[in-house]
mmCIF file of C-alpha atoms in Angstrom:
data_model
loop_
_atom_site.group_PDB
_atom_site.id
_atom_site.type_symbol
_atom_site.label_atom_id
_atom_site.label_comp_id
_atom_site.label_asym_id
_atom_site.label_seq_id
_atom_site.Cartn_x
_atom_site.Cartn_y
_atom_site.Cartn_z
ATOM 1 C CA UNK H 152 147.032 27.912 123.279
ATOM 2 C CA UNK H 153 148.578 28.179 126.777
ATOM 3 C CA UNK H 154 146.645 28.099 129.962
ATOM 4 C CA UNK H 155 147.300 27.784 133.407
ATOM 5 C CA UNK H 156 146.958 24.659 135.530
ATOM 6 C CA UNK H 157 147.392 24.103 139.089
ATOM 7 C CA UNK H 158 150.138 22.088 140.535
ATOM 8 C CA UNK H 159 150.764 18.531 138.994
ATOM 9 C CA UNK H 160 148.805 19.506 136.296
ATOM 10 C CA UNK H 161 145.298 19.181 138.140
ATOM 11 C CA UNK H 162 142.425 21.675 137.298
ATOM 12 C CA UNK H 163 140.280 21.892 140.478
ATOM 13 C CA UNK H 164 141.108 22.986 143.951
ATOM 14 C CA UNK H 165 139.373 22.206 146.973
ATOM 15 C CA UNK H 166 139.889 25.210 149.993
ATOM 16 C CA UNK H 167 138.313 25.649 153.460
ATOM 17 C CA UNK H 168 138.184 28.579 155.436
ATOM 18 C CA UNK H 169 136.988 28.091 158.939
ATOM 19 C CA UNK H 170 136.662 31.837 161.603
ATOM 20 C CA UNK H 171 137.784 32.674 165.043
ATOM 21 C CA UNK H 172 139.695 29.980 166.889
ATOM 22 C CA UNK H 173 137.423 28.305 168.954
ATOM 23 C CA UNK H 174 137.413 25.093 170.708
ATOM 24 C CA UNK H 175 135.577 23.090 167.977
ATOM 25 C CA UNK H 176 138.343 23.438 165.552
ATOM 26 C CA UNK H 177 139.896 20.951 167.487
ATOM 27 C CA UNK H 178 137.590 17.851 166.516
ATOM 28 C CA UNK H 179 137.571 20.096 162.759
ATOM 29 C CA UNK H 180 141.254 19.740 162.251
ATOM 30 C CA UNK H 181 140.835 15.888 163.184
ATOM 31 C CA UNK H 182 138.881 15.498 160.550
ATOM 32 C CA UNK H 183 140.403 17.162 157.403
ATOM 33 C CA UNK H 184 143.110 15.171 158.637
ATOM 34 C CA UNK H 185 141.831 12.109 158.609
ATOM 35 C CA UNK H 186 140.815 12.749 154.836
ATOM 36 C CA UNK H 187 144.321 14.534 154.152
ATOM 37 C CA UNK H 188 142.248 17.684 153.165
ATOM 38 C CA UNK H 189 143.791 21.419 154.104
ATOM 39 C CA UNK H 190 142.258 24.105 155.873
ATOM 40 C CA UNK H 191 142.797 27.888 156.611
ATOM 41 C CA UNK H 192 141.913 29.403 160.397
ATOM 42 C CA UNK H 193 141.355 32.683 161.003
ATOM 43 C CA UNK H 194 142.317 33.679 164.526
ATOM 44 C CA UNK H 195 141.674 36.473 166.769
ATOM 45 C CA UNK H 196 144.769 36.650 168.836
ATOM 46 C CA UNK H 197 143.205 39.086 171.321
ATOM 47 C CA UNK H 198 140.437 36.459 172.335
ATOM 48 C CA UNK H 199 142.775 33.822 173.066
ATOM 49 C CA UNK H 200 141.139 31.745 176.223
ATOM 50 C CA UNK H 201 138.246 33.583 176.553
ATOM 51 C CA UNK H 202 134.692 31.445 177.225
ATOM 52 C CA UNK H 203 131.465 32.592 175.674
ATOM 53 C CA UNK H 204 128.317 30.951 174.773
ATOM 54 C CA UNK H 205 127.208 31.131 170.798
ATOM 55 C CA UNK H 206 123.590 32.514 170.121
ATOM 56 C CA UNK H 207 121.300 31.600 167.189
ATOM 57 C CA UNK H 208 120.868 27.776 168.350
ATOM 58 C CA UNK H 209 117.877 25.666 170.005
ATOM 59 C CA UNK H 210 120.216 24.412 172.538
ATOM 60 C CA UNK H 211 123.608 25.343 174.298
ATOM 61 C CA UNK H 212 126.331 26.403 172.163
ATOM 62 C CA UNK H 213 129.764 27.148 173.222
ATOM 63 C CA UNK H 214 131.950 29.526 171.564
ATOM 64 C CA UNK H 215 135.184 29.104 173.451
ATOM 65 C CA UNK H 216 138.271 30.242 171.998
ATOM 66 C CA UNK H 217 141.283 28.047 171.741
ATOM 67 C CA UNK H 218 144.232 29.025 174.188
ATOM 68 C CA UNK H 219 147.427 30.483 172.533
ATOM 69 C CA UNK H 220 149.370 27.798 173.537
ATOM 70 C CA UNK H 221 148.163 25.246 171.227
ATOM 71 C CA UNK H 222 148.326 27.246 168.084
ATOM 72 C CA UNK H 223 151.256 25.510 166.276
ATOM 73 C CA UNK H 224 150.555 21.993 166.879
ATOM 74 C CA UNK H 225 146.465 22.408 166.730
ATOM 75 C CA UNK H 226 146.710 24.012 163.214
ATOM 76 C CA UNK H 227 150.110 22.218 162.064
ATOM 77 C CA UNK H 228 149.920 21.197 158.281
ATOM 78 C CA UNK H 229 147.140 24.004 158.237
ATOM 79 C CA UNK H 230 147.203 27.622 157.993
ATOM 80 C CA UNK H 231 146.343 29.864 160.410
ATOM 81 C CA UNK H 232 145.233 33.639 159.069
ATOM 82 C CA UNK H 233 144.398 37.051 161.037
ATOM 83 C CA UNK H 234 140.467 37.475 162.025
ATOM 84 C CA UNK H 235 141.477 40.536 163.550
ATOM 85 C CA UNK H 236 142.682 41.182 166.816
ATOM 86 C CA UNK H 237 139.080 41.535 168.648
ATOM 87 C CA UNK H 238 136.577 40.891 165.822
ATOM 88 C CA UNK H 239 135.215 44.414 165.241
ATOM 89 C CA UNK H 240 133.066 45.800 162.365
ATOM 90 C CA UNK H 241 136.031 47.309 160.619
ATOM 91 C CA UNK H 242 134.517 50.240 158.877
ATOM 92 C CA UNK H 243 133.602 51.863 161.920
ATOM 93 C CA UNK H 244 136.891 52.043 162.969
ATOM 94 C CA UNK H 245 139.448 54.593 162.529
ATOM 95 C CA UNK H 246 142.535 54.444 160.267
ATOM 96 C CA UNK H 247 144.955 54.172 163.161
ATOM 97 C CA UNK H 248 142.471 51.675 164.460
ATOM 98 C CA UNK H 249 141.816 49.751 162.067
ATOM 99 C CA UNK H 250 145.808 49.287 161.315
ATOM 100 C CA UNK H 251 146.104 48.299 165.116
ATOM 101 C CA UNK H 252 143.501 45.598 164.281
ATOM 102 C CA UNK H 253 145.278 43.914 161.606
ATOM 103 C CA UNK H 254 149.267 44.400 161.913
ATOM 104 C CA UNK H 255 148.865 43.294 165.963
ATOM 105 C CA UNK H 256 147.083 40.269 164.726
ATOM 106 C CA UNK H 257 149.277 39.447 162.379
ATOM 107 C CA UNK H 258 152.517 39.536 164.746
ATOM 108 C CA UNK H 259 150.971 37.413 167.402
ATOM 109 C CA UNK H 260 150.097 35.000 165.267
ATOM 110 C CA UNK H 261 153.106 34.745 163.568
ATOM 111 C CA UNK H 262 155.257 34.797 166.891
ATOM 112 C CA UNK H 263 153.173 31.317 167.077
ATOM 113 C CA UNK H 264 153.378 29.694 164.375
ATOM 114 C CA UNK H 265 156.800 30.761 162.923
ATOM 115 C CA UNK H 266 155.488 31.943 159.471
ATOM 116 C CA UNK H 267 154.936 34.678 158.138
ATOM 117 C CA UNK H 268 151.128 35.336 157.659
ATOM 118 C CA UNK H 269 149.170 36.221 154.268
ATOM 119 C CA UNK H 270 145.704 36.233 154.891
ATOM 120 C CA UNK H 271 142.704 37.564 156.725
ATOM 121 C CA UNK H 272 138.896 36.887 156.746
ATOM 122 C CA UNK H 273 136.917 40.017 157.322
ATOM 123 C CA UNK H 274 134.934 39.675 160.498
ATOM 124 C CA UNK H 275 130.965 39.700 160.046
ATOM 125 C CA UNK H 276 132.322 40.053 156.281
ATOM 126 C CA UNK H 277 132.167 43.972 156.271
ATOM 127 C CA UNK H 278 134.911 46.262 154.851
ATOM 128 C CA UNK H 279 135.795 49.482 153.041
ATOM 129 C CA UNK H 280 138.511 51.070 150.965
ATOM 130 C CA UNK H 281 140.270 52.686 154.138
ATOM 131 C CA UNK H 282 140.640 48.642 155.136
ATOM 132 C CA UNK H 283 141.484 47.585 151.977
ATOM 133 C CA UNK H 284 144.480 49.940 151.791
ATOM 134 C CA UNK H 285 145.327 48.824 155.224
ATOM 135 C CA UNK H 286 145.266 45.065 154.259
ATOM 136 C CA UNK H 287 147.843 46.010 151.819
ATOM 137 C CA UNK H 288 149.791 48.353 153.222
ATOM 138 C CA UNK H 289 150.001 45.276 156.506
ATOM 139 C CA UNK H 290 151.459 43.172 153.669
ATOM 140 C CA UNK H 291 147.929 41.013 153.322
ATOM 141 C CA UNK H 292 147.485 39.241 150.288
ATOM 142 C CA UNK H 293 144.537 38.081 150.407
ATOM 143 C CA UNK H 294 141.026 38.247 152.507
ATOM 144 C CA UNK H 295 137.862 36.768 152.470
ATOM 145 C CA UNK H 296 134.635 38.181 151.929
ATOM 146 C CA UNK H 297 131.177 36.219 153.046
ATOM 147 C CA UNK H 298 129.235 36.877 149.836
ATOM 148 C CA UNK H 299 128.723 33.497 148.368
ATOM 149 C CA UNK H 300 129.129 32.962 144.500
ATOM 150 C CA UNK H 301 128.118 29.282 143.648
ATOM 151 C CA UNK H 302 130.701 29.291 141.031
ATOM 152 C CA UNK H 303 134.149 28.149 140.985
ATOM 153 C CA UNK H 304 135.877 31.003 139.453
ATOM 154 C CA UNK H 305 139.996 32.070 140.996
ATOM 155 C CA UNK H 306 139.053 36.124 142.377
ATOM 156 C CA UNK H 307 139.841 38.925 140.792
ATOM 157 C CA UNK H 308 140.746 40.668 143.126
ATOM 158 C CA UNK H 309 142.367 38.396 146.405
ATOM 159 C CA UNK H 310 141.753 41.425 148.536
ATOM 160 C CA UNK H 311 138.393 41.030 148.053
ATOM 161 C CA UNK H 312 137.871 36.879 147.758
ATOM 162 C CA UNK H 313 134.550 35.469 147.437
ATOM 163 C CA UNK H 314 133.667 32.013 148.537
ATOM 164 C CA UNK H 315 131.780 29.584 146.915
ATOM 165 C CA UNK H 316 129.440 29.119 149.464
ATOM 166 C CA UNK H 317 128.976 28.573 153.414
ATOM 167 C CA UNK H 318 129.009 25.103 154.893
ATOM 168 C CA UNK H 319 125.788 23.728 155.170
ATOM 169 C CA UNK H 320 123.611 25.898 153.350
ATOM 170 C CA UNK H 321 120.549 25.116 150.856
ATOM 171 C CA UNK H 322 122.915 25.453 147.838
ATOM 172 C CA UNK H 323 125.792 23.460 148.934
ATOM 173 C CA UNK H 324 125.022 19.918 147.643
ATOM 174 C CA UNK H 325 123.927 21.017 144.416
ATOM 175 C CA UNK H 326 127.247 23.166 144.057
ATOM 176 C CA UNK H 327 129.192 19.911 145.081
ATOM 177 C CA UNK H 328 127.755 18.092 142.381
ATOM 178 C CA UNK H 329 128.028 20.686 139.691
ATOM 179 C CA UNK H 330 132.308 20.829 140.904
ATOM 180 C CA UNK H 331 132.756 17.055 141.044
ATOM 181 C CA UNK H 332 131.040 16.096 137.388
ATOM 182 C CA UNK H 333 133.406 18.983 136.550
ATOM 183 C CA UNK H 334 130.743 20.820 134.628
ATOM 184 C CA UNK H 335 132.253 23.884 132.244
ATOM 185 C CA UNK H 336 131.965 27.112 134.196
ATOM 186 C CA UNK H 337 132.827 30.659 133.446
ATOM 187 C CA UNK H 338 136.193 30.886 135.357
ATOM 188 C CA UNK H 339 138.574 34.192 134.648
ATOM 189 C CA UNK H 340 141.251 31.403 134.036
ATOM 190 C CA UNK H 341 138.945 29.389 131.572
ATOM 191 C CA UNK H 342 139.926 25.491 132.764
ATOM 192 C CA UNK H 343 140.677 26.116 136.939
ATOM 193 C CA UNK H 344 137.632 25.726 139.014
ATOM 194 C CA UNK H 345 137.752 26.334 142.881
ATOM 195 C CA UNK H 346 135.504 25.087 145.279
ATOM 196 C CA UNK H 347 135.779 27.268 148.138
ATOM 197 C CA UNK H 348 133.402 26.461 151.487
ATOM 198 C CA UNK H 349 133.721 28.542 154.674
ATOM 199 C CA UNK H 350 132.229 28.631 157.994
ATOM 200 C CA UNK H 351 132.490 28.198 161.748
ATOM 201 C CA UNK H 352 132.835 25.051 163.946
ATOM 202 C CA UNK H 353 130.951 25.848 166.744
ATOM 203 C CA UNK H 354 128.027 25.472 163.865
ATOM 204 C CA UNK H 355 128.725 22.238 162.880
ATOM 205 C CA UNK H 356 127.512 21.715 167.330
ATOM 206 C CA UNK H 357 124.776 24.104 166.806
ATOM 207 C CA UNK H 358 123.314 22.061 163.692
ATOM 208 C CA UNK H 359 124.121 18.957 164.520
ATOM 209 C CA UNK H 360 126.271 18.806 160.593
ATOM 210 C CA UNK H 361 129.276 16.764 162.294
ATOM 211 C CA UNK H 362 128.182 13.999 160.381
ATOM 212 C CA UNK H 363 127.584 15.794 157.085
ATOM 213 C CA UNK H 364 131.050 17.303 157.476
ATOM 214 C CA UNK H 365 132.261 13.824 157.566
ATOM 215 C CA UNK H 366 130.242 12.790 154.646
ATOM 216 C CA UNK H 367 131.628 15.765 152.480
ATOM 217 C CA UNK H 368 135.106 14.840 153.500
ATOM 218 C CA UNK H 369 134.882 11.359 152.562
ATOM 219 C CA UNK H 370 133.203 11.872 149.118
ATOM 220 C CA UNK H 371 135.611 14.572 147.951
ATOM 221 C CA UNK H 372 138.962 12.939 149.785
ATOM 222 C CA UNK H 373 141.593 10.892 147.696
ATOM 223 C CA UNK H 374 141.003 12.065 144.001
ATOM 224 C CA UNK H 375 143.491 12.575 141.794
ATOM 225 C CA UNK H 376 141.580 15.582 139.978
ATOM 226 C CA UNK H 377 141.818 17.379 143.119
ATOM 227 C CA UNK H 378 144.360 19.381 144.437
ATOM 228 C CA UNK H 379 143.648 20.397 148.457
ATOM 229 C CA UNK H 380 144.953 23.807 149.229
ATOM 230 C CA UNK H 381 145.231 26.425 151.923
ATOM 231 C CA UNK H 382 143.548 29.278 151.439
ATOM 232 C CA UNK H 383 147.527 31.064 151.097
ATOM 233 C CA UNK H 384 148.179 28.522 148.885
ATOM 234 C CA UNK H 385 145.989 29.182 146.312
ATOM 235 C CA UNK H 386 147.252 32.893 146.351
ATOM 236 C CA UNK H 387 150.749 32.647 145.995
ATOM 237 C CA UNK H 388 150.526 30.072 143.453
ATOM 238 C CA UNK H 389 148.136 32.648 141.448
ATOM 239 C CA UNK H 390 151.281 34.987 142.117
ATOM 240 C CA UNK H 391 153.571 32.683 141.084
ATOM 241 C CA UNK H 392 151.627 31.993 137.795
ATOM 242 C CA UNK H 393 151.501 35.925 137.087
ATOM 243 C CA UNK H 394 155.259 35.928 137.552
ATOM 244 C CA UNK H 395 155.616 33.849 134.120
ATOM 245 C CA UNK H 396 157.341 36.340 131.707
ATOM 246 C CA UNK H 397 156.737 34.712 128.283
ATOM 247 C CA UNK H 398 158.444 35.917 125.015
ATOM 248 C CA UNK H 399 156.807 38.435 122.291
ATOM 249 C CA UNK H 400 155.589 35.260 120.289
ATOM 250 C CA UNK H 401 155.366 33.166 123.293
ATOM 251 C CA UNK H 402 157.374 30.431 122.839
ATOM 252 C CA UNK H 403 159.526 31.286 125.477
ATOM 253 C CA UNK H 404 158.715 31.074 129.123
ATOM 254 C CA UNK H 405 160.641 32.110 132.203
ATOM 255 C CA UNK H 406 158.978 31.371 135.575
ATOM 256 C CA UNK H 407 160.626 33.604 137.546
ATOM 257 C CA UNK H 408 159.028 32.579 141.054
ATOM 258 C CA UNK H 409 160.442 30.283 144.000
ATOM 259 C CA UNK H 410 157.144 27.846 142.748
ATOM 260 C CA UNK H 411 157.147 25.196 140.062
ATOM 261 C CA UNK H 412 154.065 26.387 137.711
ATOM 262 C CA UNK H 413 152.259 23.737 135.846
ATOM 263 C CA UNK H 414 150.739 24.715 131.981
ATOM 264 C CA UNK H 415 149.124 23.487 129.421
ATOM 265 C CA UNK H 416 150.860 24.291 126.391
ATOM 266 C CA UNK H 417 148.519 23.171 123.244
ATOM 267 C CA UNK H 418 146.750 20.252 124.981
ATOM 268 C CA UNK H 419 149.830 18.886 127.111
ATOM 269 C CA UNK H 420 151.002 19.862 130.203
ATOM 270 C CA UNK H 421 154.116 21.278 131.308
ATOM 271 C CA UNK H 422 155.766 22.203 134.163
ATOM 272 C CA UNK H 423 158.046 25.072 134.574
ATOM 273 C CA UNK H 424 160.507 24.705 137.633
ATOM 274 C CA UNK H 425 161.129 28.078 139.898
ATOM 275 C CA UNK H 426 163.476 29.844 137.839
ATOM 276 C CA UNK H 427 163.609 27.778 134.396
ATOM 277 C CA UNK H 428 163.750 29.245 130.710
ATOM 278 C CA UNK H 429 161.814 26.870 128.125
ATOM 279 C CA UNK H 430 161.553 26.918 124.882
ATOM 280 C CA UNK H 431 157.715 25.945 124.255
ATOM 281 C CA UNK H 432 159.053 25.794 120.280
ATOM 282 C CA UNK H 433 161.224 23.298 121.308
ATOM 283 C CA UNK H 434 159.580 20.617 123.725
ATOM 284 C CA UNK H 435 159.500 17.714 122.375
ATOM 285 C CA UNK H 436 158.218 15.810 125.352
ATOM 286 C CA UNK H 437 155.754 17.474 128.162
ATOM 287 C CA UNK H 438 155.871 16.450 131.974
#
């Protein structure tokens, strides 16, 4: 039996996704640091600078955007995605509109931070098939939904990516402990489990969760099990994976991809380098 594993062989994944650039991701981005845990940022470029107080809180809330200027180093070892150019419900948008949204988001952002970028979170969560074509026709791979699943499964569809759940909700500890006693779950790729949390930081002020942030860093930091991933990351190892050609009887495998892809290859686990041939019939000894 052959499955697929995630690099070094791990099978769970541990991704953040965290919306529109404001100042709080500042003190955020300290933090997953400190741990060594990854995040992805979704930025709307067109809001750059801008000063706005949040709403929904018993007390004073900021919602300040970050300026442009501070992009690269801010989210350095990050990822920054598109949130849009000016955070509009999508599907009330035009075509040509909607296309403006996304591909001008996309270039600023990437005249920033020197990469090109992959993925999007869909502001207020709403979309429709006139955006999804967009998204793909903008070169998008994947995009974030805010329908929470409690599972760990990898999406079906990265276009439409469901999270696990938001940070700081009722279901969150429970789902934490269900991912770390790494209880079986019905995951499209059987053995990988993903534990996907998303949210805002100008929350974690609203709330007053700074400290449970820091607990949840510290208790899933430093485990060996674990592989920490951007959001992009996840996705173009999934395309990597789905770039393995294997032979009719498959014990030949040819990872055509620029990624190493780990597998597990009748309990042991292999790793195919970017562009290697192997004989499954013939490995004697698994990495």
């Amino acid at each position: 039996m052959i499955k697929p594993l995630f690099p070094d062989g791990k099978e769970k994944c541990i991704t953040f996704s965290y919306d529109d650039g404001v100042t709080q991701d500042r003190r955020l981005v300290e933090l997953f640091n400190k741990y060594q845990i990854k995040g992805t940022f979704n930025l709307n470029s067109g809001a750059f600078g801008k000063h706005n107080p949040a709403s929904g809180f018993d007390k004073p809330v900021t919602h300040n955007k970050i300026e442009a200027s501070e992009v690269n180093e801010l989210y350095a070892g990050h990822e920054v995605a598109i949130h849009t150019l000016t955070h509009p419900r999508l599907q009330y948008l035009s075509k040509e509109t909607i296309a403006y949204e996304i591909r001008q988001d996309r270039e600023n952002l990437e005249a920033l931070v020197g990469y090109p970028v992959i993925g999007m979170a869909y502001p207020f969560g709403t979309y429709n098939d006139i955006v999804l074509e967009e998204l793909k026709a903008a070169g998008i791979r994947y995009s974030r939904t805010v329908n929470s699943t409690y599972t760990f499964s990898m999406p079906q569809d990265f276009l439409q990516w469901h999270p696990t759940c938001h940070f700081g909700e009722e279901k969150m500890q429970e789902v934490l402990e269900r991912f770390l006693e790494d209880e079986k779950d019905q995951c499209e790729f059987a053995r990988l489990k993903v534990l996907y949390i998303w949210g805002h930081a100008y929350e974690l002020d609203g709330n007053d969760t700074w400290p449970l942030m820091e607990e949840l860093c510290e208790r899933i930091s430093d485990r060996s099990d674990i592989w920490y991933a951007t959001n992009g990351e996840i996705c173009s190892y999934n395309d990597a994976v789905n770039a393995l050609v294997f032979s009719e009887n498959k014990q030949i495998v040819r990872n055509e991809s620029a990624l190493p892809v780990w597998l597990m290859v009748n309990g042991q686990k292999l790793k195919v380098g970017a562009g290697e041939c192997i004989r499954l019939d013939k490995i004697n000894q698994f990495q």
